[in-house]
Coordinates of C-alpha atoms in Angstrom, one line a residue:
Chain A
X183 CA 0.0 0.0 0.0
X184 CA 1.4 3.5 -1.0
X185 CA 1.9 6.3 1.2
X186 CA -0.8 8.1 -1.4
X187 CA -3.2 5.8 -0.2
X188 CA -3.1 5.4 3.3
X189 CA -3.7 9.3 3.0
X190 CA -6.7 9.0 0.9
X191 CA -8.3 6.2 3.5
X192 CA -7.4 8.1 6.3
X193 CA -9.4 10.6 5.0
X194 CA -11.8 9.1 4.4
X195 CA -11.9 7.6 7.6
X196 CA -12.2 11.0 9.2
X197 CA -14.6 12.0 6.5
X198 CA -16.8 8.8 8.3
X199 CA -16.2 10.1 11.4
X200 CA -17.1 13.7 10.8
X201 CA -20.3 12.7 8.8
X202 CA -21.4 10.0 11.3
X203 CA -21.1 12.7 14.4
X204 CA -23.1 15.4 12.6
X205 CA -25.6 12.5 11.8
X206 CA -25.9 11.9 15.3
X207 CA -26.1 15.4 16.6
X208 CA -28.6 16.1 14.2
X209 CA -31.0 12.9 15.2
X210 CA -30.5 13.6 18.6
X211 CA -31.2 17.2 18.3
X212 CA -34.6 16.3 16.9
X213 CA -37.4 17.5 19.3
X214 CA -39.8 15.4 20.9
X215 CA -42.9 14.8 18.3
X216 CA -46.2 16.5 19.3
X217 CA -48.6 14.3 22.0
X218 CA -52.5 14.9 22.2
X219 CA -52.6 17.7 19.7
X220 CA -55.9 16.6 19.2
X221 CA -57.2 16.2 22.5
X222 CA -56.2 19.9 23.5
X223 CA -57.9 21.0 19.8
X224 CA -61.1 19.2 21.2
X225 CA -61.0 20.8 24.8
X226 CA -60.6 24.4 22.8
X227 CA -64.2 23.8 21.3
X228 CA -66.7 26.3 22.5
X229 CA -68.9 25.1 24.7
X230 CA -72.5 25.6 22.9
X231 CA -74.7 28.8 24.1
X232 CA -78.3 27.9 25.0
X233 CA -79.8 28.5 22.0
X234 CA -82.7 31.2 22.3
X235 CA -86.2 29.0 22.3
X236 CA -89.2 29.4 23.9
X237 CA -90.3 33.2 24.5
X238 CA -88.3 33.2 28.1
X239 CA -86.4 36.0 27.7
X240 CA -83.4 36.7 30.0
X241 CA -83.7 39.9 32.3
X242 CA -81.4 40.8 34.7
X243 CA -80.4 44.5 36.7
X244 CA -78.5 46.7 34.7
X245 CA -76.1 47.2 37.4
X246 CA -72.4 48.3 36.8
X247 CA -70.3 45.6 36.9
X248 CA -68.9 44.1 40.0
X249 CA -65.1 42.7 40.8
X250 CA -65.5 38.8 39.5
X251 CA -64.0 36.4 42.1
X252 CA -61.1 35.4 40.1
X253 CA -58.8 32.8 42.2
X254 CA -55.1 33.2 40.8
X255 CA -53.1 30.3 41.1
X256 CA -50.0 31.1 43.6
X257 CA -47.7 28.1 43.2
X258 CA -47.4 24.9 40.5
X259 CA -45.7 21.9 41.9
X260 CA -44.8 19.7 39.2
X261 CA -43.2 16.5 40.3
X262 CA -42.2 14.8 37.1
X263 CA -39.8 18.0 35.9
X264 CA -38.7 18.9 39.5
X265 CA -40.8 22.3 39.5
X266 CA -42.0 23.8 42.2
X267 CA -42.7 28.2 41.7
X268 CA -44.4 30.7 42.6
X269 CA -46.9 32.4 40.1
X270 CA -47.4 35.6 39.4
X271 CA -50.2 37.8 38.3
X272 CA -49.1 39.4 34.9
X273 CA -50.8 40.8 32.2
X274 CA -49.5 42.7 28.7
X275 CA -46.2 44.4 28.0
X276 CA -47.2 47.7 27.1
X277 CA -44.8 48.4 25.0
X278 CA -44.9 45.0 23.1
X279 CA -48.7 43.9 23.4
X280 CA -46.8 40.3 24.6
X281 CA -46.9 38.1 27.8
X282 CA -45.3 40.1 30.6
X283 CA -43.1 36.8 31.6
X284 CA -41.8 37.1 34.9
X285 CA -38.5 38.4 34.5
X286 CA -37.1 36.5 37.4
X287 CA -36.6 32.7 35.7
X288 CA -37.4 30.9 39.3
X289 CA -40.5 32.0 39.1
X290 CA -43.6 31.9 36.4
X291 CA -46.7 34.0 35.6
X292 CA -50.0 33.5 35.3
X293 CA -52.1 35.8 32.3
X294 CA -54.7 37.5 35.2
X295 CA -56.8 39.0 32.4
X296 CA -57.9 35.1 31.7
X297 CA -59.9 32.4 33.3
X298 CA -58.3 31.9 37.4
X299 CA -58.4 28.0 38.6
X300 CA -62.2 28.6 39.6
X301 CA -63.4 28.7 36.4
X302 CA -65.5 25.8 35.3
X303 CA -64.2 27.1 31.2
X304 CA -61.8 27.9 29.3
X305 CA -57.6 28.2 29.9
X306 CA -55.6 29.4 32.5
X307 CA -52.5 29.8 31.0
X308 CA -49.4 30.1 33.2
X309 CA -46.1 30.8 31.3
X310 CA -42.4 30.4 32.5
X311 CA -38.9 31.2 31.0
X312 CA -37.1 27.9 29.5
X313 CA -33.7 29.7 30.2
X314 CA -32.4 33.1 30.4
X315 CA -29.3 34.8 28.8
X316 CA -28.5 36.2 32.4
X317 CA -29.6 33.9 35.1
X318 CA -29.3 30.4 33.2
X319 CA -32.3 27.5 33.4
X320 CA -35.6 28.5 34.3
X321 CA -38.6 27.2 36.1
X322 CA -40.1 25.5 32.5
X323 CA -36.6 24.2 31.8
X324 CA -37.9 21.1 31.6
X325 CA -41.0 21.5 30.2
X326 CA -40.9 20.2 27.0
X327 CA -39.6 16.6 29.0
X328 CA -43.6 16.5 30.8
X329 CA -45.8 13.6 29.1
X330 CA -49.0 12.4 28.9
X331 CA -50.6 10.9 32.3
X332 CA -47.9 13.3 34.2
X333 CA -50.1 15.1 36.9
X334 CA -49.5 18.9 38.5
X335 CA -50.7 20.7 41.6
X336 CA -51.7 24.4 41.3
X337 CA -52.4 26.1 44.6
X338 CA -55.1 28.9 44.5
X339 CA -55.1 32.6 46.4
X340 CA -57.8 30.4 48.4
X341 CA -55.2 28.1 49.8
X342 CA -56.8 25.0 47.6
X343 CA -54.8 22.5 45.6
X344 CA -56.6 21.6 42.5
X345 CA -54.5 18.6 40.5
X346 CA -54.2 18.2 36.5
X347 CA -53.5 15.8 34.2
X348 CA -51.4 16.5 31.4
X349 CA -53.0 15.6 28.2
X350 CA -51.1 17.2 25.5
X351 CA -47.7 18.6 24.8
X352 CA -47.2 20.6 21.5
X353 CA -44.6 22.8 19.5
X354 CA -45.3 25.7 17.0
X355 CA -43.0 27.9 15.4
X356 CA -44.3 31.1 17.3
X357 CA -45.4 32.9 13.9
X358 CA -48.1 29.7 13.6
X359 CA -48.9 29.4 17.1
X360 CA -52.4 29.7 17.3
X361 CA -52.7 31.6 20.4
X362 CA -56.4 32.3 20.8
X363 CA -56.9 28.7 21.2
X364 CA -54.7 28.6 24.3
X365 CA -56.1 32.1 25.8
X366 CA -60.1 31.5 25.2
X367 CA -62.4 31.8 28.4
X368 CA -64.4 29.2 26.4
X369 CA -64.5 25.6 25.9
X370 CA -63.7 23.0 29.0
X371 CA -61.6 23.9 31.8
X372 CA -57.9 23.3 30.9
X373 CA -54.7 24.9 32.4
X374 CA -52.3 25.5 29.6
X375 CA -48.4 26.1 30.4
X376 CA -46.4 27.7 27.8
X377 CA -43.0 28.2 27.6
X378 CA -39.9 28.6 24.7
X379 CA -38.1 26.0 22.8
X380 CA -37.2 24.8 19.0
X381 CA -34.2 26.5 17.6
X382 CA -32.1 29.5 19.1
X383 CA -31.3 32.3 17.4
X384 CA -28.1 33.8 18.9
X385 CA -28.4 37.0 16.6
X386 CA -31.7 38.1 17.7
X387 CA -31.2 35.9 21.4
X388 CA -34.7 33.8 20.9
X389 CA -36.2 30.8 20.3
X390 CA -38.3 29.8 16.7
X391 CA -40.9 28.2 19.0
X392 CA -43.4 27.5 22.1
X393 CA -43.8 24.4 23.9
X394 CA -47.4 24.2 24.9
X395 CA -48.7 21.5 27.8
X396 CA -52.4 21.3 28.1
X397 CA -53.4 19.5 31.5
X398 CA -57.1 18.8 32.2
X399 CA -58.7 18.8 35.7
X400 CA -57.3 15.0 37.1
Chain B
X58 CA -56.7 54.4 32.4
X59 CA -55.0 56.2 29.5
X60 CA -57.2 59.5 29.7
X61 CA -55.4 60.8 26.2
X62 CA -56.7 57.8 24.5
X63 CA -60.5 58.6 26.1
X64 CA -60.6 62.2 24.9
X65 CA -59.4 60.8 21.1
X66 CA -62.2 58.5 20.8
X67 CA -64.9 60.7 22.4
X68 CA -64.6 63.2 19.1
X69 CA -66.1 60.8 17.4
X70 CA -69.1 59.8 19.1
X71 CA -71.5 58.8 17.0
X72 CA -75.8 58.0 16.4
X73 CA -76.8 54.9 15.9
X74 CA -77.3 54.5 12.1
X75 CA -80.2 52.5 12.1
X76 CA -83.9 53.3 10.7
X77 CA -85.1 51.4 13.7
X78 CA -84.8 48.1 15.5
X79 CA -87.3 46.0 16.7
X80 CA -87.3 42.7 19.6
X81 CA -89.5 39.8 18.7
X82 CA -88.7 36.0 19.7
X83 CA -92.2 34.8 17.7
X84 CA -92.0 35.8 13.9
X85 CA -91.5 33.1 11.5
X86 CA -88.7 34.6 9.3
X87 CA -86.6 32.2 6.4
X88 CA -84.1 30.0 8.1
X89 CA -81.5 31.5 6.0
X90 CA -81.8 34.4 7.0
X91 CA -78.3 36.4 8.6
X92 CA -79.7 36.6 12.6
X93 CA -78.5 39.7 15.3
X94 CA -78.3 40.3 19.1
X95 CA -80.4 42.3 20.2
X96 CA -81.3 43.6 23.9
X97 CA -83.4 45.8 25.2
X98 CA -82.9 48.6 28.2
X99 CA -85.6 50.4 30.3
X100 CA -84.3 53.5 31.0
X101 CA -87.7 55.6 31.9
X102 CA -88.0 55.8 35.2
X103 CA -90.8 54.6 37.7
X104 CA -92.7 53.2 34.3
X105 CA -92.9 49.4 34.6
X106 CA -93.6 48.1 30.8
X107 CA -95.2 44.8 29.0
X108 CA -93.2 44.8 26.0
X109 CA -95.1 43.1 22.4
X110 CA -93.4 42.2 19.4
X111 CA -95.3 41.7 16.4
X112 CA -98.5 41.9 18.8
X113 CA -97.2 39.3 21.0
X114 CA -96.5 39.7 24.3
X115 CA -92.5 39.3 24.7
X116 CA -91.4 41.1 28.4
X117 CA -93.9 40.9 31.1
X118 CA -93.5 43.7 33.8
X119 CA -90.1 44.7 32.4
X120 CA -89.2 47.1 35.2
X121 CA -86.8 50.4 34.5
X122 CA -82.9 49.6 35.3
X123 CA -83.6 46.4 34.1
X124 CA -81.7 45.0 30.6
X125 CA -83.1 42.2 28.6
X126 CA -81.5 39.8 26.3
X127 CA -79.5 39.4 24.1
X128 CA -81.7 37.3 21.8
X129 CA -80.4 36.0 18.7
X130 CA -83.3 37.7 16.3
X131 CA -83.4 37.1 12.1
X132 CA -83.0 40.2 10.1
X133 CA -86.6 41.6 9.1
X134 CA -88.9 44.1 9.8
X135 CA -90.5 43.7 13.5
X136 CA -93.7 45.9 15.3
X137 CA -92.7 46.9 18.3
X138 CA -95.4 48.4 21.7
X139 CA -94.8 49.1 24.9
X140 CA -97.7 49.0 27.7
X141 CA -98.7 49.4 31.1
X142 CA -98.1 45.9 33.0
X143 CA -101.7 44.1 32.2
X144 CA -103.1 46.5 29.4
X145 CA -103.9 45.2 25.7
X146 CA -101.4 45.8 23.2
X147 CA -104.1 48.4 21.9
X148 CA -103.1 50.8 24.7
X149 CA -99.7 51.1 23.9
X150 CA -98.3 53.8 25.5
X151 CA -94.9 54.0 23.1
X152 CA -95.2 52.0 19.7
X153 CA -93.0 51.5 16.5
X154 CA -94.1 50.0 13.4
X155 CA -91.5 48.1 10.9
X156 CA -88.6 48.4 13.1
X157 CA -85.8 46.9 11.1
X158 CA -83.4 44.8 12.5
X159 CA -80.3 44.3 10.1
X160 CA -78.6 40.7 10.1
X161 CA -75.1 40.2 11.5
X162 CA -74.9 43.2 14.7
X163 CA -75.3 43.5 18.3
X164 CA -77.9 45.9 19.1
X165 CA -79.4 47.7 22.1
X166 CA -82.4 49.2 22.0
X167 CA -83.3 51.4 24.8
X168 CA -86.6 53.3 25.9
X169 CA -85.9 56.2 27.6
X170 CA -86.6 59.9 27.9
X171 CA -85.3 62.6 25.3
X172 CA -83.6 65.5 26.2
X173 CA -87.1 67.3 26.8
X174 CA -88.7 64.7 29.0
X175 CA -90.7 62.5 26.2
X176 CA -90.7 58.8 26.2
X177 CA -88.6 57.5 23.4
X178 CA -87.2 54.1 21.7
X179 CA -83.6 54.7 20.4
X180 CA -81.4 51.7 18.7
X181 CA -77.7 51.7 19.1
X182 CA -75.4 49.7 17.5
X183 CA -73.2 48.2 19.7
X184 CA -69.2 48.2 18.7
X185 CA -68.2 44.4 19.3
X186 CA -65.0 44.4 17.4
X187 CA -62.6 42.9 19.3
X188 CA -60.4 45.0 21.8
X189 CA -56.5 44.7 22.3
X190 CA -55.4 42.3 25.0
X191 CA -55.0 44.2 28.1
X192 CA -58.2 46.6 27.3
X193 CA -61.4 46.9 27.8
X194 CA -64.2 49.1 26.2
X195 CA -66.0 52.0 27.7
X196 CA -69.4 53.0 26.0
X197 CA -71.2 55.8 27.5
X198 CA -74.9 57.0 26.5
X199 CA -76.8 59.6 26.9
X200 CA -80.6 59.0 27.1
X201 CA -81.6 61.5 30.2
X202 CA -83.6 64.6 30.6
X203 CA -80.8 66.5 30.5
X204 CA -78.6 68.8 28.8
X205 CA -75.0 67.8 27.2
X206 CA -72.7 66.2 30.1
X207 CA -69.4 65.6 30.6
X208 CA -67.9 62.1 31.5
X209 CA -65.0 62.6 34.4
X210 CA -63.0 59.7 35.1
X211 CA -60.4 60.2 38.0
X212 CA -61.7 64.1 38.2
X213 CA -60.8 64.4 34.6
X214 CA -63.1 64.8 31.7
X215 CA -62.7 62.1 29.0
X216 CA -65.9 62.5 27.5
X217 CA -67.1 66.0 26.4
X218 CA -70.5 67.6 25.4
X219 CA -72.2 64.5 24.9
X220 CA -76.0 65.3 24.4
X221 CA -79.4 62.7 24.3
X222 CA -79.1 60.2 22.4
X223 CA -75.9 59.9 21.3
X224 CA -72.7 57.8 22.7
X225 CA -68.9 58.3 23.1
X226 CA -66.7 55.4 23.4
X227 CA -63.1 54.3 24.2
X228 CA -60.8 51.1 24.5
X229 CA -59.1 52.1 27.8
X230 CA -56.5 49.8 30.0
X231 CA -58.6 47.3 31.9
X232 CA -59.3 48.3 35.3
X233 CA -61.4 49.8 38.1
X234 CA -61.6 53.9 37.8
X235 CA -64.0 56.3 39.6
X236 CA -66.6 58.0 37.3
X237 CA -69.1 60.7 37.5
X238 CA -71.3 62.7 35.2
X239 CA -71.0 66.5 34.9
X240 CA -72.7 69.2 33.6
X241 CA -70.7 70.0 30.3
X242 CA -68.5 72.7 31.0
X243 CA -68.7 72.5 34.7
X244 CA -68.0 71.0 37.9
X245 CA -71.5 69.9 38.9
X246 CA -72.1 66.7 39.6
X247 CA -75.3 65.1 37.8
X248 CA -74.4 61.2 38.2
X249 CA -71.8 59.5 40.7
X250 CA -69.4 59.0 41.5
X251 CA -69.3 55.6 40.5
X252 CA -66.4 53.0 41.1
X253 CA -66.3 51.4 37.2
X254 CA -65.0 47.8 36.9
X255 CA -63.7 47.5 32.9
X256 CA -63.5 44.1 32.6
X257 CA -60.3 42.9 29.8
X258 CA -62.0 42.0 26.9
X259 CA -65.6 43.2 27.5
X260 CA -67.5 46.2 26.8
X261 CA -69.5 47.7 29.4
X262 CA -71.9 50.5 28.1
X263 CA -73.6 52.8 30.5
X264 CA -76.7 54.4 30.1
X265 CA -77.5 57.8 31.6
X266 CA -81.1 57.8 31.9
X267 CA -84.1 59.8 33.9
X268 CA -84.5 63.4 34.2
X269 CA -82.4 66.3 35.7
X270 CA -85.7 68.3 36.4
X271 CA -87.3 65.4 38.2
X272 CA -84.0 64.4 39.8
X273 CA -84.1 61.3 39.6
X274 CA -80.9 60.8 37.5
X275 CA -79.2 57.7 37.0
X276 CA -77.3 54.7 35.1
X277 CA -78.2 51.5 33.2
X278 CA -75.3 49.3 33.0
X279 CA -75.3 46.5 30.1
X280 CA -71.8 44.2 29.6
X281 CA -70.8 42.5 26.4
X282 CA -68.0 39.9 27.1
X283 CA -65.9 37.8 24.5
X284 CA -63.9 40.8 23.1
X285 CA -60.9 39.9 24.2
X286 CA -58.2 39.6 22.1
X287 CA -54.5 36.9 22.7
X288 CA -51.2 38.5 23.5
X289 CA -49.4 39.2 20.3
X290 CA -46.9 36.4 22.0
X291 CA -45.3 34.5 24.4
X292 CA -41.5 35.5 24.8
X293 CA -40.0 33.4 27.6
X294 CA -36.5 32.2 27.2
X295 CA -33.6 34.4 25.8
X296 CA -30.6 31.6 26.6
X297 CA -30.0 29.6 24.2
X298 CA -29.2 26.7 26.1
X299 CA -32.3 24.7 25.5
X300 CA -32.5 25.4 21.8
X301 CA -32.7 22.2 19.5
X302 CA -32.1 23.2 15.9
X303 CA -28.9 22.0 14.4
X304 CA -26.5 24.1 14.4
X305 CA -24.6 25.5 11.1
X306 CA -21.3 23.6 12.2
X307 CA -22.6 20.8 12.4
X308 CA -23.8 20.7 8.5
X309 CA -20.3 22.1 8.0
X310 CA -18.4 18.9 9.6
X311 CA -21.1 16.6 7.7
X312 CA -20.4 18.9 4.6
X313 CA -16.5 18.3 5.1
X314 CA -16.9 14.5 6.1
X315 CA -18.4 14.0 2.4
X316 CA -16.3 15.7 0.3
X317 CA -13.2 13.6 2.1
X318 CA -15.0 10.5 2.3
X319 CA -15.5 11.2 -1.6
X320 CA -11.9 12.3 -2.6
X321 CA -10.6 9.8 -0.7
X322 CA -12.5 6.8 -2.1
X323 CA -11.4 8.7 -5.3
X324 CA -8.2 8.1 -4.7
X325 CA -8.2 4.8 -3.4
X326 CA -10.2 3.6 -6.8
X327 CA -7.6 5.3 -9.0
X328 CA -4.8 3.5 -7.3
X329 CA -6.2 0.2 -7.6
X330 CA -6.9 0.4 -10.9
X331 CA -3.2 1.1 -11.5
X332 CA -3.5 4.5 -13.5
X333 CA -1.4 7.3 -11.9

């Protein structure tokens, strides 16, 4: 064997290498696939309004409109990711018309202009950082690792502990995220935790998508 | 409350542009037809109403303050007649004929007093478009006895000159704010204060209704809820370290790994085949 030719299978030796490591980092960069997509589609539906039969009429005092007993969730224990955090009560960024995240990772917010864990419909969505440029992991860290049957405990202002069951776990790019879905005040009580994931983008410092978990009343 | 944004809107307030609109839950009207919400609000006062559509009788005893509705009504041409609790629809003491209701709004039709005192039925339409997340809508009406008004929220006018029956409106940061009526131009209170709850995503519409002269001034509240619109998104991780795409390196090295798996096999065939 020539010296030419050990060179040209060393190469390609290394060529192997190189190929079969980018293969791999590539498979196992894959995210997980999409679980119960359809269940969380189904609990979005819109629960149907009485339809207006019979020549009852509905009549009620046109008072002003009193504070609605909203109960905010105050902590989310989840046992299968390791999370326990406090929640926050957080609305709109002014300045971006987007979730006001808490800014502090250890800790996660819930969107007070939506349903609280009283609510017999729609989603209370609580959202969390996956990571942060500053302070490292967050509380959702670990988010996208929650399956279905996994259960969580969200504590109300009322002291209660209401337990879910995770039904779905999604990722959208956040331009095709359809968002209404996961904030309606309609269709069956769900809590809906939301957080970032997908691809980073170290130019503009975020992530292509959300991770969405729907859990259902357990 | 973003007062600026209050005093914008409240240039353009605006009449109802409807002929007239009319309640009925009875008429048989095509199926295909495009249907509307429409609710009704008493806003004379101390005059307790039966309320006919199309000659039947649709609100028994419907009481002032009170709001009725929303009924889902097909677009058409309804006959509407108010009457004393009890008395035949031939005694009406307010009556419309061919009141049309247009397919695909939310209305509110409200009997109350014109500026000069006289009973009245005036149709709004309601503005249901949807609102921006964080806000809520404010509509305010003026169906009183009274001359034009000024809406103060916090001590500070928001509204101006509003006169009957007209409306000003604004999408304002959801909240609670204290309210009261004014004489335009002045500081004299005609209604309130009033601690205001403005839901996120509704629209609450108050009525001014009953007479200055016979002081008995006051407000009809009606809520619309469902107007609330998603946050434009969810930013919540600004790391990097949980990010799963493939990087470009890595289709560099698999780039680099072909090409030399490929020369060298190249190389290897020439030799073999013994040409140089």
């Amino acid at each position: 064997m020539t010296v030419r030719n050990r060179g040209a299978l060393a190469a390609m030796a290394v060529g192997a290498a190189a190929l079969t490591v980018a293969v791999l980092v590539a498979c196992g960069s894959q995210p997980a696939e999409d679980v119960g997509a359809e269940q969380a589609a189904d609990l979005a539906s819109a629960t149907p309004s009485p339809t207006a039969g019979g020549p009852s009429v509905p009549v009620t005092r046109g008072e002003l409109p009193s504070g609605a007993e909203t109960v905010p969730p105050t902590r989310l224990v989840i046992p299968a990711i390791d999370v326990t955090a406090t929640v926050n009560a957080v609305g709109i960024n002014q300045k971006t018309d987007e979730f006001e995240v808490p800014p502090s990772v250890d800790q996660i917010g819930w969107y007070r202009y939506g349903p609280g864990l009283e609510a017999d419909t729609g989603s209370v969505v609580i959202a969390g950082h996956v990571d942060s440029a500053t302070q490292g992991k967050g509380a959702f860290w670990r988010l996208r690792d929650l399956d279905q049957g996994d259960t969580l405990t969200a504590t109300g202002s009322d002291g209660k502990e209401r337990r879910y069951r995770v039904v779905a776990r999604e990722e959208y790019q956040k331009t095709k995220i359809p968002l209404e879905r996961y904030f309606a005040r309609d269709g069956k009580p769900r809590l809906t935790l939301i957080t970032c994931g997908g691809p980073f983008d170290a130019e503009a410092r975020r992530y292509r998508d959300n991770i969405v978990v729907t859990a259902v009343p357990a | 409350m973003q007062l600026s944004i209050f005093r914008r809107v409240a240039a353009g307030s605006a009449v109802a542009a409807l002929t007239f609109v009319g309640v009925g839950a009875l008429t048989a009207t095509p199926a295909y037809a495009a249907t509307s919400k429409v609710s009704v609000v008493h806003g004379i006062p101390d005059t307790p109403v039966d309320v006919y559509v199309n000659g039947e009788k649709t609100l028994s005893d419907f009481k002032p303050g009170d709001v009725a509705g929303p009924l889902d009504l097909e677009e058409g041409e309804y006959d509407i007649a108010l009457t004393k609790p009890g008395e035949p629809v031939g005694s009406a003491i307010l009556e419309v004929e061919n009141a049309e209701v247009p397919g695909g709004a939310n209305i509110s039709i409200a009997a109350h007093l014109d500026a000069a005192g006289q009973p009245k039925i005036t149709p709004f339409v309601n503005d249901t478009a949807k609102v921006d997340a964080g806000k809520a809508r404010l509509i305010v009406r003026h169906t009183a006895a009274a001359p034009a008004v000024d809406v103060r929220a916090g001590g500070t006018p928001v509204f101006e000159g509003l006169t009957n029956p007209n409306e000003a409106k604004g999408d304002v940061d959801a909240g609670t704010v204290k309210a009261d009526v004014v004489l335009a131009g002045t500081d004299t209170v005609a209604i309130g204060p009033a601690d205001l709850n403005l839901k996120e995503g509704t629209a609450t519409i108050v009525y001014a209704i009953g007479s200055a002269e016979a002081n008995n001034l006051d407000i009809v509240a009606q809520t619309i809820s469902g107007l609330h619109s998603a946050p434009a998104g969810v930013p919540s991780g600004d790391g990097g370290q949980a990010g799963t795409g493939v990087g470009t390196w890595w289709y560099v090295l698999a780039g680099a790994g072909a090409l030399l798996l490929v020369g060298g096999g190249a190389r290897v065939a020439t030799a073999r085949t013994g040409r140089k």
